[in-house]
PDB file of C-alpha atoms in Angstrom:
ATOM      1  CA  UNK A   1      15.195  -9.865  15.546  1.00 84.00           C
ATOM      2  CA  UNK A   2      15.332 -13.517  16.457  1.00 90.00           C
ATOM      3  CA  UNK A   3      15.279 -16.363  13.968  1.00 92.00           C
ATOM      4  CA  UNK A   4      11.923 -17.395  15.478  1.00 94.00           C
ATOM      5  CA  UNK A   5      10.492 -13.926  14.735  1.00 94.00           C
ATOM      6  CA  UNK A   6      11.711 -13.973  11.123  1.00 96.00           C
ATOM      7  CA  UNK A   7      10.540 -17.546  10.501  1.00 97.00           C
ATOM      8  CA  UNK A   8       7.076 -16.760  11.886  1.00 97.00           C
ATOM      9  CA  UNK A   9       6.519 -14.013   9.314  1.00 98.00           C
ATOM     10  CA  UNK A  10       8.240 -15.881   6.492  1.00 98.00           C
ATOM     11  CA  UNK A  11       5.721 -18.705   7.029  1.00 98.00           C
ATOM     12  CA  UNK A  12       2.987 -16.087   6.650  1.00 98.00           C
ATOM     13  CA  UNK A  13       4.624 -14.910   3.406  1.00 98.00           C
ATOM     14  CA  UNK A  14       4.796 -18.539   2.218  1.00 98.00           C
ATOM     15  CA  UNK A  15       1.026 -18.841   2.706  1.00 98.00           C
ATOM     16  CA  UNK A  16       0.661 -15.804   0.454  1.00 98.00           C
ATOM     17  CA  UNK A  17       2.959 -17.434  -2.125  1.00 98.00           C
ATOM     18  CA  UNK A  18       0.764 -20.531  -2.082  1.00 97.00           C
ATOM     19  CA  UNK A  19      -2.274 -18.328  -2.840  1.00 98.00           C
ATOM     20  CA  UNK A  20      -0.395 -16.939  -5.833  1.00 97.00           C
ATOM     21  CA  UNK A  21       0.478 -20.426  -7.088  1.00 96.00           C
ATOM     22  CA  UNK A  22      -3.146 -21.548  -6.728  1.00 96.00           C
ATOM     23  CA  UNK A  23      -4.180 -18.582  -8.899  1.00 96.00           C
ATOM     24  CA  UNK A  24      -1.579 -19.429 -11.583  1.00 95.00           C
ATOM     25  CA  UNK A  25       0.724 -16.587 -10.542  1.00 96.00           C
ATOM     26  CA  UNK A  26       4.456 -16.878  -9.912  1.00 96.00           C
ATOM     27  CA  UNK A  27       4.428 -17.892  -6.234  1.00 97.00           C
ATOM     28  CA  UNK A  28       5.849 -14.968  -4.318  1.00 97.00           C
ATOM     29  CA  UNK A  29       4.348 -13.729  -1.070  1.00 98.00           C
ATOM     30  CA  UNK A  30       5.105 -10.667   1.031  1.00 98.00           C
ATOM     31  CA  UNK A  31       4.298  -9.501   4.568  1.00 98.00           C
ATOM     32  CA  UNK A  32       5.209  -6.153   6.124  1.00 98.00           C
ATOM     33  CA  UNK A  33       5.289  -5.761   9.918  1.00 98.00           C
ATOM     34  CA  UNK A  34       6.254  -3.032  12.327  1.00 96.00           C
ATOM     35  CA  UNK A  35       9.456  -3.863  14.169  1.00 93.00           C
ATOM     36  CA  UNK A  36       8.677  -4.295  17.857  1.00 89.00           C
ATOM     37  CA  UNK A  37      10.291  -1.937  20.331  1.00 86.00           C
ATOM     38  CA  UNK A  38      11.069  -4.924  22.564  1.00 84.00           C
ATOM     39  CA  UNK A  39      12.875  -7.805  20.862  1.00 80.00           C
ATOM     40  CA  UNK A  40      11.481 -10.176  23.500  1.00 82.00           C
ATOM     41  CA  UNK A  41       7.941  -9.535  22.241  1.00 84.00           C
ATOM     42  CA  UNK A  42       6.383 -12.663  20.691  1.00 88.00           C
ATOM     43  CA  UNK A  43       5.944 -12.520  16.899  1.00 91.00           C
ATOM     44  CA  UNK A  44       2.157 -12.808  17.146  1.00 89.00           C
ATOM     45  CA  UNK A  45       2.077  -9.479  19.021  1.00 88.00           C
ATOM     46  CA  UNK A  46       3.749  -7.545  16.176  1.00 92.00           C
ATOM     47  CA  UNK A  47       1.509  -5.321  14.060  1.00 96.00           C
ATOM     48  CA  UNK A  48       1.059  -6.689  10.546  1.00 97.00           C
ATOM     49  CA  UNK A  49       0.665  -3.772   8.145  1.00 98.00           C
ATOM     50  CA  UNK A  50       0.164  -5.750   4.936  1.00 98.00           C
ATOM     51  CA  UNK A  51       0.086  -9.158   3.264  1.00 98.00           C
ATOM     52  CA  UNK A  52       0.099  -9.726  -0.476  1.00 98.00           C
ATOM     53  CA  UNK A  53       1.003 -12.144  -3.243  1.00 98.00           C
ATOM     54  CA  UNK A  54       1.824 -11.767  -6.916  1.00 98.00           C
ATOM     55  CA  UNK A  55      -1.185 -10.795  -9.010  1.00 98.00           C
ATOM     56  CA  UNK A  56       0.335  -9.655 -12.307  1.00 97.00           C
ATOM     57  CA  UNK A  57      -1.731 -12.094 -14.400  1.00 96.00           C
ATOM     58  CA  UNK A  58      -5.017 -11.569 -12.572  1.00 97.00           C
ATOM     59  CA  UNK A  59      -4.752  -7.773 -12.474  1.00 97.00           C
ATOM     60  CA  UNK A  60      -3.138  -7.618 -15.943  1.00 97.00           C
ATOM     61  CA  UNK A  61      -0.455  -5.397 -14.421  1.00 98.00           C
ATOM     62  CA  UNK A  62       3.285  -6.007 -14.752  1.00 97.00           C
ATOM     63  CA  UNK A  63       3.867  -4.064 -11.526  1.00 97.00           C
ATOM     64  CA  UNK A  64       1.491  -6.171  -9.383  1.00 98.00           C
ATOM     65  CA  UNK A  65       4.306  -7.990  -7.609  1.00 98.00           C
ATOM     66  CA  UNK A  66       3.746  -9.107  -4.030  1.00 98.00           C
ATOM     67  CA  UNK A  67       6.083  -6.431  -2.671  1.00 98.00           C
ATOM     68  CA  UNK A  68       4.452  -3.592  -4.628  1.00 98.00           C
ATOM     69  CA  UNK A  69       0.961  -4.589  -3.501  1.00 98.00           C
ATOM     70  CA  UNK A  70       2.099  -5.020   0.099  1.00 98.00           C
ATOM     71  CA  UNK A  71       3.858  -1.644   0.091  1.00 98.00           C
ATOM     72  CA  UNK A  72       0.680   0.089  -1.106  1.00 98.00           C
ATOM     73  CA  UNK A  73      -1.376  -1.626   1.594  1.00 98.00           C
ATOM     74  CA  UNK A  74       1.199  -0.734   4.256  1.00 98.00           C
ATOM     75  CA  UNK A  75       1.178   2.934   3.203  1.00 98.00           C
ATOM     76  CA  UNK A  76      -2.590   2.950   3.711  1.00 98.00           C
ATOM     77  CA  UNK A  77      -2.385   1.107   7.035  1.00 98.00           C
ATOM     78  CA  UNK A  78       0.210   3.545   8.336  1.00 97.00           C
ATOM     79  CA  UNK A  79      -1.240   6.643   6.728  1.00 97.00           C
ATOM     80  CA  UNK A  80       2.260   7.463   5.535  1.00 97.00           C
ATOM     81  CA  UNK A  81       4.478   6.462   2.617  1.00 97.00           C
ATOM     82  CA  UNK A  82       7.500   6.262   4.912  1.00 97.00           C
ATOM     83  CA  UNK A  83       7.823   2.761   6.342  1.00 98.00           C
ATOM     84  CA  UNK A  84      10.844   3.222   8.595  1.00 97.00           C
ATOM     85  CA  UNK A  85      10.839   0.806  11.500  1.00 96.00           C
ATOM     86  CA  UNK A  86       9.328  -2.001   9.446  1.00 98.00           C
ATOM     87  CA  UNK A  87      10.445  -5.426   8.269  1.00 97.00           C
ATOM     88  CA  UNK A  88       9.409  -6.673   4.838  1.00 98.00           C
ATOM     89  CA  UNK A  89       9.294 -10.458   4.408  1.00 98.00           C
ATOM     90  CA  UNK A  90       9.248 -11.889   0.904  1.00 98.00           C
ATOM     91  CA  UNK A  91       9.671 -15.465  -0.248  1.00 98.00           C
ATOM     92  CA  UNK A  92      11.885 -14.545  -3.217  1.00 98.00           C
ATOM     93  CA  UNK A  93      14.489 -11.802  -3.433  1.00 98.00           C
ATOM     94  CA  UNK A  94      12.956  -8.559  -4.723  1.00 98.00           C
ATOM     95  CA  UNK A  95      13.438  -7.677  -8.392  1.00 97.00           C
ATOM     96  CA  UNK A  96      14.997  -4.291  -9.299  1.00 97.00           C
ATOM     97  CA  UNK A  97      11.573  -2.589  -9.491  1.00 98.00           C
ATOM     98  CA  UNK A  98      10.542  -3.816  -6.058  1.00 98.00           C
ATOM     99  CA  UNK A  99      13.973  -3.110  -4.565  1.00 98.00           C
ATOM    100  CA  UNK A 100      13.721   0.484  -5.796  1.00 97.00           C
ATOM    101  CA  UNK A 101      10.246   0.877  -4.287  1.00 98.00           C
ATOM    102  CA  UNK A 102      11.492  -0.588  -0.990  1.00 98.00           C
ATOM    103  CA  UNK A 103      14.278   2.001  -0.888  1.00 98.00           C
ATOM    104  CA  UNK A 104      11.859   4.841  -1.647  1.00 97.00           C
ATOM    105  CA  UNK A 105       9.501   3.596   1.090  1.00 98.00           C
ATOM    106  CA  UNK A 106      12.335   3.607   3.643  1.00 98.00           C
ATOM    107  CA  UNK A 107      11.695   0.018   4.783  1.00 98.00           C
ATOM    108  CA  UNK A 108      14.131  -0.756   7.600  1.00 97.00           C
ATOM    109  CA  UNK A 109      14.887  -4.435   6.968  1.00 97.00           C
ATOM    110  CA  UNK A 110      14.181  -6.792   4.075  1.00 98.00           C
ATOM    111  CA  UNK A 111      14.049 -10.509   4.816  1.00 98.00           C
ATOM    112  CA  UNK A 112      13.816 -12.984   1.960  1.00 98.00           C
ATOM    113  CA  UNK A 113      13.789 -16.721   1.539  1.00 98.00           C
ATOM    114  CA  UNK A 114      15.425 -17.597  -1.759  1.00 98.00           C
ATOM    115  CA  UNK A 115      17.829 -15.404  -3.726  1.00 97.00           C
ATOM    116  CA  UNK A 116      17.327 -14.710  -7.433  1.00 95.00           C
ATOM    117  CA  UNK A 117      20.716 -15.225  -9.127  1.00 93.00           C
ATOM    118  CA  UNK A 118      19.423 -13.947 -12.492  1.00 94.00           C
ATOM    119  CA  UNK A 119      17.341 -10.887 -11.640  1.00 94.00           C
ATOM    120  CA  UNK A 120      17.852 -10.152  -7.954  1.00 96.00           C
ATOM    121  CA  UNK A 121      17.598  -6.468  -7.185  1.00 96.00           C
ATOM    122  CA  UNK A 122      20.110  -6.833  -4.390  1.00 96.00           C
ATOM    123  CA  UNK A 123      22.411  -9.793  -5.179  1.00 95.00           C
ATOM    124  CA  UNK A 124      22.665  -9.017  -8.905  1.00 96.00           C
ATOM    125  CA  UNK A 125      21.941  -5.290  -9.239  1.00 95.00           C
ATOM    126  CA  UNK A 126      23.121  -4.198  -5.763  1.00 94.00           C
ATOM    127  CA  UNK A 127      20.376  -1.578  -5.459  1.00 96.00           C
ATOM    128  CA  UNK A 128      20.398  -1.419  -1.651  1.00 96.00           C
ATOM    129  CA  UNK A 129      24.116  -0.605  -1.568  1.00 94.00           C
ATOM    130  CA  UNK A 130      24.230   1.889  -4.424  1.00 93.00           C
ATOM    131  CA  UNK A 131      26.037   5.051  -3.243  1.00 93.00           C
ATOM    132  CA  UNK A 132      23.565   7.318  -5.054  1.00 92.00           C
ATOM    133  CA  UNK A 133      20.606   6.426  -2.836  1.00 93.00           C
ATOM    134  CA  UNK A 134      19.813   7.947   0.543  1.00 91.00           C
ATOM    135  CA  UNK A 135      18.377   4.861   2.272  1.00 95.00           C
ATOM    136  CA  UNK A 136      20.043   1.477   2.631  1.00 96.00           C
ATOM    137  CA  UNK A 137      17.776  -1.239   4.086  1.00 97.00           C
ATOM    138  CA  UNK A 138      19.304  -3.998   6.171  1.00 97.00           C
ATOM    139  CA  UNK A 139      19.067  -7.481   4.626  1.00 97.00           C
ATOM    140  CA  UNK A 140      18.490 -10.934   6.071  1.00 98.00           C
ATOM    141  CA  UNK A 141      18.649 -13.574   3.335  1.00 97.00           C
ATOM    142  CA  UNK A 142      17.953 -17.296   3.368  1.00 97.00           C
ATOM    143  CA  UNK A 143      15.142 -17.447   5.956  1.00 98.00           C
ATOM    144  CA  UNK A 144      13.219 -20.705   5.319  1.00 98.00           C
ATOM    145  CA  UNK A 145      15.126 -20.910   2.050  1.00 98.00           C
ATOM    146  CA  UNK A 146      14.219 -24.511   1.229  1.00 98.00           C
ATOM    147  CA  UNK A 147      10.428 -24.161   1.617  1.00 97.00           C
ATOM    148  CA  UNK A 148      10.573 -20.913  -0.374  1.00 97.00           C
ATOM    149  CA  UNK A 149      12.574 -22.623  -3.118  1.00 97.00           C
ATOM    150  CA  UNK A 150      10.271 -25.657  -3.095  1.00 97.00           C
ATOM    151  CA  UNK A 151       7.126 -23.627  -3.834  1.00 97.00           C
ATOM    152  CA  UNK A 152       8.863 -22.001  -6.830  1.00 95.00           C
ATOM    153  CA  UNK A 153      10.348 -25.252  -8.149  1.00 94.00           C
ATOM    154  CA  UNK A 154       7.017 -27.066  -7.899  1.00 95.00           C
ATOM    155  CA  UNK A 155       5.143 -24.214  -9.611  1.00 93.00           C
ATOM    156  CA  UNK A 156       7.508 -24.133 -12.596  1.00 93.00           C
ATOM    157  CA  UNK A 157       7.689 -27.957 -12.759  1.00 92.00           C
ATOM    158  CA  UNK A 158       3.884 -28.031 -13.050  1.00 90.00           C
ATOM    159  CA  UNK A 159       3.860 -25.221 -15.588  1.00 85.00           C
ATOM    160  CA  UNK A 160       6.398 -27.038 -17.813  1.00 87.00           C
ATOM    161  CA  UNK A 161       4.431 -30.292 -17.525  1.00 86.00           C
ATOM    162  CA  UNK A 162       1.203 -28.506 -18.524  1.00 84.00           C
ATOM    163  CA  UNK A 163       2.921 -26.856 -21.494  1.00 81.00           C
ATOM    164  CA  UNK A 164       4.641 -29.979 -22.719  1.00 71.00           C
TER     165      UNK A 164
END
């Protein structure tokens, strides 16, 4: 896919992250789209299967990460738990739980904004490359990295200021 295509959907994921921040949640947003058959197709013509943001605090559920909620919505939209031929956009690199769910769902490509050097399911735990799994999603990292980082930095800056 083109950089324009990936940036279009990462901006959509960033809007989801901003919703999370406004609700006092760690600002991560996720969007899942079907990959177009024709790469020349404009991004707006791609089918969006799901959009979600972190809701762990609001739902009182440790698993209510943006990716997990978006995967569930995409399964319903597709009527199938297999999401081959899709691209998952997330503002922050998936954690190990989400990376495992992405593998099980057979997502084709995962695109993220900012990497997580402490708990990244891919850069730290290497889940997508593990030889014991039967599906290995493609990865595109660093799409709109600075805006994705900025929403996280600002959220935690505000949280520290409120606590201090």
